[in-house]
PDB file of C-alpha atoms in Angstrom:
ATOM      1  CA  MET A1036      11.033 -43.724  21.047  1.00  0.00           C
ATOM      2  CA  GLU A1037      12.172 -40.097  21.376  1.00  0.00           C
ATOM      3  CA  PHE A1038      15.389 -40.897  19.517  1.00  0.00           C
ATOM      4  CA  LYS A1039      13.529 -42.737  16.744  1.00  0.00           C
ATOM      5  CA  TYR A1040      11.235 -39.737  16.312  1.00  0.00           C
ATOM      6  CA  PHE A1041      14.092 -37.241  16.018  1.00  0.00           C
ATOM      7  CA  LYS A1042      15.937 -39.505  13.594  1.00  0.00           C
ATOM      8  CA  LYS A1043      12.818 -39.745  11.454  1.00  0.00           C
ATOM      9  CA  ILE A1044      12.266 -35.996  11.418  1.00  0.00           C
ATOM     10  CA  LYS A1045      15.905 -35.550  10.379  1.00  0.00           C
ATOM     11  CA  ASP A1046      15.754 -38.276   7.712  1.00  0.00           C
ATOM     12  CA  TYR A1047      12.613 -36.830   6.163  1.00  0.00           C
ATOM     13  CA  ASN A1048      14.232 -33.399   5.775  1.00  0.00           C
ATOM     14  CA  TYR A1049      11.018 -31.434   6.100  1.00  0.00           C
ATOM     15  CA  GLY A1050      12.984 -28.173   6.187  1.00  0.00           C
ATOM     16  CA  ASP A1051      14.074 -25.489   8.649  1.00  0.00           C
ATOM     17  CA  LEU A1052      12.221 -24.935  11.900  1.00  0.00           C
ATOM     18  CA  ILE A1053      10.044 -21.817  12.057  1.00  0.00           C
ATOM     19  CA  ALA A1054       8.091 -22.512  15.237  1.00  0.00           C
ATOM     20  CA  GLU A1055       6.956 -25.271  17.534  1.00  0.00           C
ATOM     21  CA  THR A1056       3.705 -25.919  19.405  1.00  0.00           C
ATOM     22  CA  GLU A1057       2.897 -28.644  21.906  1.00  0.00           C
ATOM     23  CA  TYR A1058       2.119 -31.256  19.233  1.00  0.00           C
ATOM     24  CA  TRP A1059       3.474 -29.866  15.946  1.00  0.00           C
ATOM     25  CA  LEU A1060       6.596 -28.516  14.272  1.00  0.00           C
ATOM     26  CA  ILE A1061       6.210 -25.754  11.674  1.00  0.00           C
ATOM     27  CA  LEU A1062       9.017 -25.820   9.116  1.00  0.00           C
ATOM     28  CA  LEU A1063       9.989 -23.950   5.967  1.00  0.00           C
ATOM     29  CA  ALA A1064       9.906 -26.570   3.204  1.00  0.00           C
ATOM     30  CA  PRO A1065      12.994 -27.159   1.050  1.00  0.00           C
ATOM     31  CA  ASP A1066      10.944 -26.436  -2.111  1.00  0.00           C
ATOM     32  CA  GLN A1067      10.206 -22.703  -2.329  1.00  0.00           C
ATOM     33  CA  ARG A1068       8.680 -22.586  -5.826  1.00  0.00           C
ATOM     34  CA  ASN A1069       5.740 -21.059  -3.985  1.00  0.00           C
ATOM     35  CA  LEU A1070       7.233 -18.568  -1.545  1.00  0.00           C
ATOM     36  CA  GLY A1071       6.637 -19.514   2.068  1.00  0.00           C
ATOM     37  CA  THR A1072       5.734 -23.170   1.474  1.00  0.00           C
ATOM     38  CA  CYS A1073       5.672 -24.893   4.863  1.00  0.00           C
ATOM     39  CA  VAL A1074       5.445 -28.337   6.395  1.00  0.00           C
ATOM     40  CA  VAL A1075       3.558 -28.951   9.645  1.00  0.00           C
ATOM     41  CA  ALA A1076       4.856 -32.205  11.149  1.00  0.00           C
ATOM     42  CA  LEU A1077       3.517 -34.144  14.134  1.00  0.00           C
ATOM     43  CA  LYS A1078       5.820 -34.302  17.168  1.00  0.00           C
ATOM     44  CA  ARG A1079       5.399 -38.026  17.813  1.00  0.00           C
ATOM     45  CA  LEU A1080       5.700 -41.230  15.829  1.00  0.00           C
ATOM     46  CA  GLU A1081       2.452 -41.745  13.927  1.00  0.00           C
ATOM     47  CA  GLY A1082       1.980 -42.698  10.300  1.00  0.00           C
ATOM     48  CA  ASP A1083      -1.790 -42.522   9.952  1.00  0.00           C
ATOM     49  CA  LEU A1084      -3.853 -39.334   9.963  1.00  0.00           C
ATOM     50  CA  ALA A1085      -6.802 -41.380  11.252  1.00  0.00           C
ATOM     51  CA  GLU A1086      -4.906 -41.931  14.513  1.00  0.00           C
ATOM     52  CA  LEU A1087      -4.504 -38.256  15.466  1.00  0.00           C
ATOM     53  CA  LYS A1088      -5.850 -37.337  18.889  1.00  0.00           C
ATOM     54  CA  GLU A1089      -8.501 -34.654  19.451  1.00  0.00           C
ATOM     55  CA  GLU A1090      -6.027 -32.264  21.027  1.00  0.00           C
ATOM     56  CA  GLU A1091      -3.675 -32.691  18.053  1.00  0.00           C
ATOM     57  CA  TRP A1092      -6.464 -31.896  15.593  1.00  0.00           C
ATOM     58  CA  LEU A1093      -7.531 -28.828  17.564  1.00  0.00           C
ATOM     59  CA  GLU A1094      -4.000 -27.506  17.803  1.00  0.00           C
ATOM     60  CA  PHE A1095      -3.540 -28.153  14.092  1.00  0.00           C
ATOM     61  CA  SER A1096      -6.689 -26.140  13.376  1.00  0.00           C
ATOM     62  CA  LYS A1097      -5.204 -23.173  15.254  1.00  0.00           C
ATOM     63  CA  ILE A1098      -1.982 -23.497  13.253  1.00  0.00           C
ATOM     64  CA  VAL A1099      -3.987 -23.398   9.999  1.00  0.00           C
ATOM     65  CA  LYS A1100      -5.552 -20.106  11.077  1.00  0.00           C
ATOM     66  CA  LYS A1101      -2.368 -18.489  12.387  1.00  0.00           C
ATOM     67  CA  LEU A1102      -0.085 -19.662   9.594  1.00  0.00           C
ATOM     68  CA  GLU A1103      -2.468 -18.531   6.845  1.00  0.00           C
ATOM     69  CA  TYR A1104      -2.694 -15.137   8.547  1.00  0.00           C
ATOM     70  CA  ALA A1105       1.093 -14.885   8.856  1.00  0.00           C
ATOM     71  CA  LEU A1106       1.662 -15.776   5.200  1.00  0.00           C
ATOM     72  CA  LYS A1107      -0.947 -13.261   4.027  1.00  0.00           C
ATOM     73  CA  CYS A1108       0.741 -10.539   6.077  1.00  0.00           C
ATOM     74  CA  ALA A1109       4.259 -11.580   5.072  1.00  0.00           C
ATOM     75  CA  PHE A1110       3.891 -12.214   1.331  1.00  0.00           C
ATOM     76  CA  ASN A1111       0.313 -11.322   0.407  1.00  0.00           C
ATOM     77  CA  SER A1112      -0.536 -14.946  -0.469  1.00  0.00           C
ATOM     78  CA  THR A1113      -3.875 -15.191  -2.253  1.00  0.00           C
ATOM     79  CA  MET A1114      -4.983 -18.548  -0.791  1.00  0.00           C
ATOM     80  CA  PHE A1115      -3.610 -21.853   0.452  1.00  0.00           C
ATOM     81  CA  ASN A1116      -3.519 -25.535  -0.394  1.00  0.00           C
ATOM     82  CA  TRP A1117      -3.337 -27.994   2.499  1.00  0.00           C
ATOM     83  CA  GLY A1118      -2.520 -31.645   1.954  1.00  0.00           C
ATOM     84  CA  CYS A1119      -1.637 -34.727   3.960  1.00  0.00           C
ATOM     85  CA  LEU A1120      -0.207 -37.183   1.444  1.00  0.00           C
ATOM     86  CA  MET A1121       2.720 -39.293   2.717  1.00  0.00           C
ATOM     87  CA  ASN A1122       2.987 -40.989  -0.670  1.00  0.00           C
ATOM     88  CA  SER A1123       6.726 -41.298  -1.077  1.00  0.00           C
ATOM     89  CA  SER A1124       7.068 -43.404   2.060  1.00  0.00           C
ATOM     90  CA  TYR A1125       5.005 -46.089   0.305  1.00  0.00           C
ATOM     91  CA  LEU A1126       7.642 -46.523  -2.393  1.00  0.00           C
ATOM     92  CA  LYS A1127       9.798 -48.260   0.219  1.00  0.00           C
ATOM     93  CA  ASP A1128       9.562 -51.994   0.820  1.00  0.00           C
ATOM     94  CA  LEU A1129       8.693 -51.247   4.415  1.00  0.00           C
ATOM     95  CA  PRO A1130       6.653 -48.025   4.397  1.00  0.00           C
ATOM     96  CA  ASP A1131       7.458 -45.804   7.349  1.00  0.00           C
ATOM     97  CA  PRO A1132       5.118 -42.815   6.962  1.00  0.00           C
ATOM     98  CA  HIS A1133       5.036 -39.876   9.356  1.00  0.00           C
ATOM     99  CA  VAL A1134       2.001 -37.588   9.664  1.00  0.00           C
ATOM    100  CA  HIS A1135       2.815 -34.175   8.195  1.00  0.00           C
ATOM    101  CA  TRP A1136       0.900 -31.511   6.298  1.00  0.00           C
ATOM    102  CA  HIS A1137       2.009 -29.559   3.252  1.00  0.00           C
ATOM    103  CA  MET A1138       0.923 -25.934   3.324  1.00  0.00           C
ATOM    104  CA  ILE A1139       1.364 -24.347  -0.071  1.00  0.00           C
ATOM    105  CA  PRO A1140       0.629 -20.654  -0.440  1.00  0.00           C
ATOM    106  CA  ARG A1141      -0.760 -19.794  -3.887  1.00  0.00           C
ATOM    107  CA  TYR A1142      -0.258 -16.450  -5.615  1.00  0.00           C
ATOM    108  CA  LYS A1143      -2.404 -14.699  -8.172  1.00  0.00           C
ATOM    109  CA  GLU A1144       0.320 -12.096  -8.651  1.00  0.00           C
ATOM    110  CA  ARG A1145       4.051 -12.645  -8.679  1.00  0.00           C
ATOM    111  CA  VAL A1146       5.934 -11.708  -5.501  1.00  0.00           C
ATOM    112  CA  GLU A1147       9.325 -10.078  -5.073  1.00  0.00           C
ATOM    113  CA  PHE A1148      11.218 -10.935  -1.909  1.00  0.00           C
ATOM    114  CA  ALA A1149      14.880 -10.639  -0.985  1.00  0.00           C
ATOM    115  CA  GLY A1150      15.710  -9.634  -4.536  1.00  0.00           C
ATOM    116  CA  LEU A1151      14.081 -12.741  -6.047  1.00  0.00           C
ATOM    117  CA  ILE A1152      10.924 -13.196  -8.089  1.00  0.00           C
ATOM    118  CA  PHE A1153       8.449 -15.913  -7.127  1.00  0.00           C
ATOM    119  CA  GLU A1154       5.662 -16.836  -9.518  1.00  0.00           C
ATOM    120  CA  ASP A1155       2.814 -19.340  -9.423  1.00  0.00           C
ATOM    121  CA  PRO A1156       2.203 -20.076 -13.104  1.00  0.00           C
ATOM    122  CA  CYS A1157      -0.338 -22.782 -12.277  1.00  0.00           C
ATOM    123  CA  PHE A1158      -2.408 -20.596  -9.948  1.00  0.00           C
ATOM    124  CA  GLY A1159      -5.956 -21.977  -9.958  1.00  0.00           C
ATOM    125  CA  SER A1160      -4.745 -25.508 -10.683  1.00  0.00           C
ATOM    126  CA  SER A1161      -4.008 -28.350  -8.286  1.00  0.00           C
ATOM    127  CA  THR A1162      -0.565 -28.752  -9.806  1.00  0.00           C
ATOM    128  CA  MET A1163       2.504 -26.554  -9.299  1.00  0.00           C
ATOM    129  CA  LYS A1164       4.609 -28.482 -11.764  1.00  0.00           C
ATOM    130  CA  ALA A1165       4.807 -26.115 -14.756  1.00  0.00           C
ATOM    131  CA  LYS A1166       8.415 -25.214 -14.098  1.00  0.00           C
ATOM    132  CA  GLY A1167       9.639 -28.738 -13.460  1.00  0.00           C
ATOM    133  CA  GLY A1168      11.679 -29.638 -10.402  1.00  0.00           C
ATOM    134  CA  ILE A1169      11.818 -28.045  -6.995  1.00  0.00           C
ATOM    135  CA  ARG A1170      13.292 -24.596  -6.296  1.00  0.00           C
ATOM    136  CA  LYS A1171      15.806 -24.285  -3.531  1.00  0.00           C
ATOM    137  CA  VAL A1172      16.841 -20.856  -2.303  1.00  0.00           C
ATOM    138  CA  ALA A1173      20.107 -19.779  -0.649  1.00  0.00           C
ATOM    139  CA  GLU A1174      20.445 -19.933   3.114  1.00  0.00           C
ATOM    140  CA  ASP A1175      20.405 -16.142   3.567  1.00  0.00           C
ATOM    141  CA  VAL A1176      17.086 -15.993   1.700  1.00  0.00           C
ATOM    142  CA  ARG A1177      15.646 -18.836   3.800  1.00  0.00           C
ATOM    143  CA  ILE A1178      16.633 -16.962   6.959  1.00  0.00           C
ATOM    144  CA  LYS A1179      14.837 -13.847   5.697  1.00  0.00           C
ATOM    145  CA  VAL A1180      11.723 -15.838   4.735  1.00  0.00           C
ATOM    146  CA  ILE A1181      11.622 -17.474   8.165  1.00  0.00           C
ATOM    147  CA  LYS A1182      12.045 -14.124   9.918  1.00  0.00           C
ATOM    148  CA  GLU A1183       9.234 -12.601   7.874  1.00  0.00           C
ATOM    149  CA  ILE A1184       6.898 -15.472   8.744  1.00  0.00           C
ATOM    150  CA  LYS A1185       7.875 -15.467  12.429  1.00  0.00           C
ATOM    151  CA  ASP A1186       7.326 -11.729  12.684  1.00  0.00           C
ATOM    152  CA  ASN A1187       3.702 -12.300  11.677  1.00  0.00           C
ATOM    153  CA  LEU A1188       3.055 -15.606  13.427  1.00  0.00           C
ATOM    154  CA  GLU A1189       1.443 -15.422  16.862  1.00  0.00           C
ATOM    155  CA  ILE A1190       2.633 -18.781  18.208  1.00  0.00           C
TER     156      ILE A1190
ATOM    157  CA  MET D 326     -28.511 -18.368   3.087  1.00  0.00           C
ATOM    158  CA  GLU D 327     -29.773 -21.963   3.069  1.00  0.00           C
ATOM    159  CA  PHE D 328     -30.781 -21.624  -0.570  1.00  0.00           C
ATOM    160  CA  LYS D 329     -27.428 -20.131  -1.549  1.00  0.00           C
ATOM    161  CA  TYR D 330     -25.651 -23.001   0.137  1.00  0.00           C
ATOM    162  CA  PHE D 331     -27.676 -25.693  -1.656  1.00  0.00           C
ATOM    163  CA  LYS D 332     -27.229 -23.908  -4.978  1.00  0.00           C
ATOM    164  CA  LYS D 333     -23.475 -23.814  -4.408  1.00  0.00           C
ATOM    165  CA  ILE D 334     -23.267 -27.499  -3.506  1.00  0.00           C
ATOM    166  CA  LYS D 335     -25.228 -28.296  -6.679  1.00  0.00           C
ATOM    167  CA  ASP D 336     -23.126 -26.001  -8.878  1.00  0.00           C
ATOM    168  CA  TYR D 337     -19.866 -27.472  -7.615  1.00  0.00           C
ATOM    169  CA  ASN D 338     -20.981 -31.005  -8.497  1.00  0.00           C
ATOM    170  CA  TYR D 339     -18.990 -32.732  -5.778  1.00  0.00           C
ATOM    171  CA  GLY D 340     -20.643 -36.052  -6.594  1.00  0.00           C
ATOM    172  CA  ASP D 341     -23.274 -38.420  -5.198  1.00  0.00           C
ATOM    173  CA  LEU D 342     -24.200 -38.383  -1.537  1.00  0.00           C
ATOM    174  CA  ILE D 343     -22.912 -41.316   0.527  1.00  0.00           C
ATOM    175  CA  ALA D 344     -23.615 -40.053   4.040  1.00  0.00           C
ATOM    176  CA  GLU D 345     -24.214 -36.922   6.054  1.00  0.00           C
ATOM    177  CA  THR D 346     -23.104 -35.806   9.519  1.00  0.00           C
ATOM    178  CA  GLU D 347     -24.081 -32.708  11.457  1.00  0.00           C
ATOM    179  CA  TYR D 348     -21.536 -30.468   9.709  1.00  0.00           C
ATOM    180  CA  TRP D 349     -20.336 -32.397   6.640  1.00  0.00           C
ATOM    181  CA  LEU D 350     -21.536 -34.170   3.497  1.00  0.00           C
ATOM    182  CA  ILE D 351     -19.629 -37.240   2.304  1.00  0.00           C
ATOM    183  CA  LEU D 352     -19.914 -37.731  -1.450  1.00  0.00           C
ATOM    184  CA  LEU D 353     -18.564 -40.082  -4.080  1.00  0.00           C
ATOM    185  CA  ALA D 354     -16.452 -37.888  -6.386  1.00  0.00           C
ATOM    186  CA  PRO D 355     -17.196 -37.809 -10.122  1.00  0.00           C
ATOM    187  CA  ASP D 356     -13.581 -38.860 -10.866  1.00  0.00           C
ATOM    188  CA  GLN D 357     -13.111 -42.540  -9.971  1.00  0.00           C
ATOM    189  CA  ARG D 358      -9.597 -43.074 -11.418  1.00  0.00           C
ATOM    190  CA  ASN D 359      -8.831 -44.121  -7.849  1.00  0.00           C
ATOM    191  CA  LEU D 360     -11.728 -46.319  -6.783  1.00  0.00           C
ATOM    192  CA  GLY D 361     -13.705 -44.830  -3.921  1.00  0.00           C
ATOM    193  CA  THR D 362     -12.437 -41.255  -4.267  1.00  0.00           C
ATOM    194  CA  CYS D 363     -14.624 -39.054  -2.052  1.00  0.00           C
ATOM    195  CA  VAL D 364     -15.309 -35.418  -1.307  1.00  0.00           C
ATOM    196  CA  VAL D 365     -16.136 -34.227   2.212  1.00  0.00           C
ATOM    197  CA  ALA D 366     -17.919 -30.881   1.920  1.00  0.00           C
ATOM    198  CA  LEU D 367     -18.883 -28.444   4.688  1.00  0.00           C
ATOM    199  CA  LYS D 368     -22.634 -27.980   5.256  1.00  0.00           C
ATOM    200  CA  ARG D 369     -22.550 -24.186   5.470  1.00  0.00           C
ATOM    201  CA  LEU D 370     -21.218 -21.321   3.377  1.00  0.00           C
ATOM    202  CA  GLU D 371     -17.520 -20.907   4.164  1.00  0.00           C
ATOM    203  CA  GLY D 372     -14.646 -20.459   1.761  1.00  0.00           C
ATOM    204  CA  ASP D 373     -11.676 -20.453   4.130  1.00  0.00           C
ATOM    205  CA  LEU D 374     -10.377 -23.494   6.011  1.00  0.00           C
ATOM    206  CA  ALA D 375      -9.004 -21.120   8.647  1.00  0.00           C
ATOM    207  CA  GLU D 376     -12.573 -20.206   9.596  1.00  0.00           C
ATOM    208  CA  LEU D 377     -13.749 -23.719  10.538  1.00  0.00           C
ATOM    209  CA  LYS D 378     -15.160 -24.035  14.048  1.00  0.00           C
ATOM    210  CA  GLU D 379     -13.772 -26.456  16.640  1.00  0.00           C
ATOM    211  CA  GLU D 380     -16.774 -28.741  16.423  1.00  0.00           C
ATOM    212  CA  GLU D 381     -16.436 -28.884  12.643  1.00  0.00           C
ATOM    213  CA  TRP D 382     -12.770 -29.867  12.905  1.00  0.00           C
ATOM    214  CA  LEU D 383     -13.522 -32.552  15.481  1.00  0.00           C
ATOM    215  CA  GLU D 384     -16.329 -34.031  13.432  1.00  0.00           C
ATOM    216  CA  PHE D 385     -14.077 -33.953  10.371  1.00  0.00           C
ATOM    217  CA  SER D 386     -11.405 -35.865  12.312  1.00  0.00           C
ATOM    218  CA  LYS D 387     -13.948 -38.611  13.063  1.00  0.00           C
ATOM    219  CA  ILE D 388     -14.908 -38.767   9.382  1.00  0.00           C
ATOM    220  CA  VAL D 389     -11.216 -39.224   8.455  1.00  0.00           C
ATOM    221  CA  LYS D 390     -11.020 -42.214  10.764  1.00  0.00           C
ATOM    222  CA  LYS D 391     -14.313 -43.812   9.765  1.00  0.00           C
ATOM    223  CA  LEU D 392     -13.993 -43.195   6.033  1.00  0.00           C
ATOM    224  CA  GLU D 393     -10.429 -44.573   5.876  1.00  0.00           C
ATOM    225  CA  TYR D 394     -11.627 -47.657   7.743  1.00  0.00           C
ATOM    226  CA  ALA D 395     -14.603 -48.090   5.403  1.00  0.00           C
ATOM    227  CA  LEU D 396     -12.452 -47.776   2.267  1.00  0.00           C
ATOM    228  CA  LYS D 397      -9.912 -50.272   3.577  1.00  0.00           C
ATOM    229  CA  CYS D 398     -12.697 -52.763   4.282  1.00  0.00           C
ATOM    230  CA  ALA D 399     -14.504 -52.084   1.009  1.00  0.00           C
ATOM    231  CA  PHE D 400     -11.627 -51.984  -1.493  1.00  0.00           C
ATOM    232  CA  ASN D 401      -8.447 -52.792   0.415  1.00  0.00           C
ATOM    233  CA  SER D 402      -7.031 -49.275  -0.159  1.00  0.00           C
ATOM    234  CA  THR D 403      -3.361 -49.093   0.832  1.00  0.00           C
ATOM    235  CA  MET D 404      -3.368 -45.520   2.139  1.00  0.00           C
ATOM    236  CA  PHE D 405      -5.048 -42.153   1.607  1.00  0.00           C
ATOM    237  CA  ASN D 406      -4.311 -38.641   0.392  1.00  0.00           C
ATOM    238  CA  TRP D 407      -6.289 -35.802   1.973  1.00  0.00           C
ATOM    239  CA  GLY D 408      -6.281 -32.310   0.504  1.00  0.00           C
ATOM    240  CA  CYS D 409      -8.131 -29.042   0.882  1.00  0.00           C
ATOM    241  CA  LEU D 410      -7.303 -27.057  -2.254  1.00  0.00           C
ATOM    242  CA  MET D 411     -10.165 -24.957  -3.656  1.00  0.00           C
ATOM    243  CA  ASN D 412      -7.932 -23.777  -6.513  1.00  0.00           C
ATOM    244  CA  SER D 413     -10.355 -23.753  -9.408  1.00  0.00           C
ATOM    245  CA  SER D 414     -12.637 -21.236  -7.709  1.00  0.00           C
ATOM    246  CA  TYR D 415      -9.778 -18.723  -7.922  1.00  0.00           C
ATOM    247  CA  LEU D 416      -9.824 -18.823 -11.720  1.00  0.00           C
ATOM    248  CA  LYS D 417     -13.078 -16.855 -11.589  1.00  0.00           C
ATOM    249  CA  ASP D 418     -13.096 -13.064 -11.536  1.00  0.00           C
ATOM    250  CA  LEU D 419     -14.967 -13.246  -8.257  1.00  0.00           C
ATOM    251  CA  PRO D 420     -13.672 -16.324  -6.407  1.00  0.00           C
ATOM    252  CA  ASP D 421     -16.401 -18.131  -4.541  1.00  0.00           C
ATOM    253  CA  PRO D 422     -14.617 -21.009  -2.775  1.00  0.00           C
ATOM    254  CA  HIS D 423     -16.365 -23.559  -0.592  1.00  0.00           C
ATOM    255  CA  VAL D 424     -14.516 -25.609   2.041  1.00  0.00           C
ATOM    256  CA  HIS D 425     -14.292 -29.240   0.931  1.00  0.00           C
ATOM    257  CA  TRP D 426     -11.759 -32.027   1.267  1.00  0.00           C
ATOM    258  CA  HIS D 427     -10.597 -34.470  -1.379  1.00  0.00           C
ATOM    259  CA  MET D 428     -10.065 -37.971  -0.043  1.00  0.00           C
ATOM    260  CA  ILE D 429      -8.139 -40.047  -2.540  1.00  0.00           C
ATOM    261  CA  PRO D 430      -7.569 -43.714  -1.760  1.00  0.00           C
ATOM    262  CA  ARG D 431      -4.253 -44.982  -3.139  1.00  0.00           C
ATOM    263  CA  TYR D 432      -3.616 -48.554  -4.240  1.00  0.00           C
ATOM    264  CA  LYS D 433      -0.401 -50.512  -4.344  1.00  0.00           C
ATOM    265  CA  GLU D 434      -2.191 -53.332  -6.171  1.00  0.00           C
ATOM    266  CA  ARG D 435      -4.864 -53.028  -8.809  1.00  0.00           C
ATOM    267  CA  VAL D 436      -8.446 -53.592  -7.713  1.00  0.00           C
ATOM    268  CA  GLU D 437     -11.296 -55.330  -9.470  1.00  0.00           C
ATOM    269  CA  PHE D 438     -14.774 -54.167  -8.649  1.00  0.00           C
ATOM    270  CA  ALA D 439     -18.099 -54.539 -10.453  1.00  0.00           C
ATOM    271  CA  GLY D 440     -16.310 -56.089 -13.408  1.00  0.00           C
ATOM    272  CA  LEU D 441     -13.931 -53.150 -13.837  1.00  0.00           C
ATOM    273  CA  ILE D 442     -10.205 -52.806 -13.201  1.00  0.00           C
ATOM    274  CA  PHE D 443      -8.920 -49.819 -11.202  1.00  0.00           C
ATOM    275  CA  GLU D 444      -5.201 -49.093 -11.116  1.00  0.00           C
ATOM    276  CA  ASP D 445      -3.060 -46.432  -9.470  1.00  0.00           C
ATOM    277  CA  PRO D 446      -0.052 -46.203 -11.790  1.00  0.00           C
ATOM    278  CA  CYS D 447       1.385 -43.258  -9.857  1.00  0.00           C
ATOM    279  CA  PHE D 448       1.154 -44.950  -6.454  1.00  0.00           C
ATOM    280  CA  GLY D 449       3.814 -43.386  -4.236  1.00  0.00           C
ATOM    281  CA  SER D 450       3.639 -40.073  -6.103  1.00  0.00           C
ATOM    282  CA  SER D 451       1.623 -36.965  -5.294  1.00  0.00           C
ATOM    283  CA  THR D 452       0.194 -36.993  -8.791  1.00  0.00           C
ATOM    284  CA  MET D 453      -2.516 -39.252 -10.229  1.00  0.00           C
ATOM    285  CA  LYS D 454      -2.245 -37.810 -13.707  1.00  0.00           C
ATOM    286  CA  ALA D 455      -0.455 -40.576 -15.633  1.00  0.00           C
ATOM    287  CA  LYS D 456      -3.565 -41.591 -17.506  1.00  0.00           C
ATOM    288  CA  GLY D 457      -4.716 -38.108 -18.387  1.00  0.00           C
ATOM    289  CA  GLY D 458      -8.261 -36.927 -17.750  1.00  0.00           C
ATOM    290  CA  ILE D 459     -10.777 -38.025 -15.191  1.00  0.00           C
ATOM    291  CA  ARG D 460     -12.509 -41.422 -15.198  1.00  0.00           C
ATOM    292  CA  LYS D 461     -16.263 -41.480 -14.910  1.00  0.00           C
ATOM    293  CA  VAL D 462     -18.037 -44.751 -14.242  1.00  0.00           C
ATOM    294  CA  ALA D 463     -21.597 -45.766 -15.131  1.00  0.00           C
ATOM    295  CA  GLU D 464     -24.420 -45.091 -12.709  1.00  0.00           C
ATOM    296  CA  ASP D 465     -24.908 -48.757 -11.810  1.00  0.00           C
ATOM    297  CA  VAL D 466     -21.230 -48.981 -10.830  1.00  0.00           C
ATOM    298  CA  ARG D 467     -21.468 -45.802  -8.768  1.00  0.00           C
ATOM    299  CA  ILE D 468     -24.467 -47.240  -6.929  1.00  0.00           C
ATOM    300  CA  LYS D 469     -22.467 -50.396  -6.126  1.00  0.00           C
ATOM    301  CA  VAL D 470     -19.438 -48.373  -4.977  1.00  0.00           C
ATOM    302  CA  ILE D 471     -21.620 -46.248  -2.696  1.00  0.00           C
ATOM    303  CA  LYS D 472     -23.327 -49.336  -1.240  1.00  0.00           C
ATOM    304  CA  GLU D 473     -19.963 -50.982  -0.558  1.00  0.00           C
ATOM    305  CA  ILE D 474     -18.706 -47.869   1.255  1.00  0.00           C
ATOM    306  CA  LYS D 475     -21.950 -47.390   3.219  1.00  0.00           C
ATOM    307  CA  ASP D 476     -21.935 -51.034   4.317  1.00  0.00           C
ATOM    308  CA  ASN D 477     -18.581 -50.394   5.999  1.00  0.00           C
ATOM    309  CA  LEU D 478     -19.128 -46.831   7.215  1.00  0.00           C
ATOM    310  CA  GLU D 479     -20.329 -46.401  10.783  1.00  0.00           C
ATOM    311  CA  ILE D 480     -21.900 -42.974  10.437  1.00  0.00           C
TER     312      ILE D 480
END
């Protein structure tokens, strides 16, 4: 069970670990079109949000509060989109979803960080797709982003 | 305060009431591209998900479970997308967001209901935008959709 869970987390490639709580992993997402985009993934095998336990919901609620605060301090994010989708898993013949949340910081103004410019041209819209595909950033930038978030995250 | 809250709920036009719990309203969304799309809106003035109280989170978690079950029974939904966005409010000069969740049932197979066909051409994708704009349905269809959900919703 433990092995299957770790394999799944690895296969899904949610990103680089920022912090860990009892029930959740907080990771920096591979797509950094919106600076500081995170994934919050459940630390056990479960594919249905409806099956979360009370203690997992309550801990998630604390992560929402602390992660929003950290992102505001770190990058002056204007507001946040939270979504639990799990769509892509259902393209497989045998869907194998895993409960995880996307946390997408949105920015009214552009942000400069580590010598790069991050914009949010679709601010105010539910889409972030104006610029096409995902935006990966170099490892040294990811390390700086993670440090900045961790320095403001009380977990 | 009470008046301001009701005015806001009316202005936002989340849809038609399906059910009500202590802290949340469950409504049938105006856009029915995906049959049974709902909005779950908080019953007090609050614009930041981070500020939800424990009891509001726990009641929301029960709604997730019961509403997913009801939609599966009613329309054989394959799975569900949940999102708390509140983007459009931030297009205003003075943003006035209100905490609400979008619950979007997704369908691997097309559904027939009340003589209409509902498809989900972007099943497996985070977008539902293939067919362009929103899809409104006639009042008699909305009444039937709401009845079908209520008949399966233990709230």
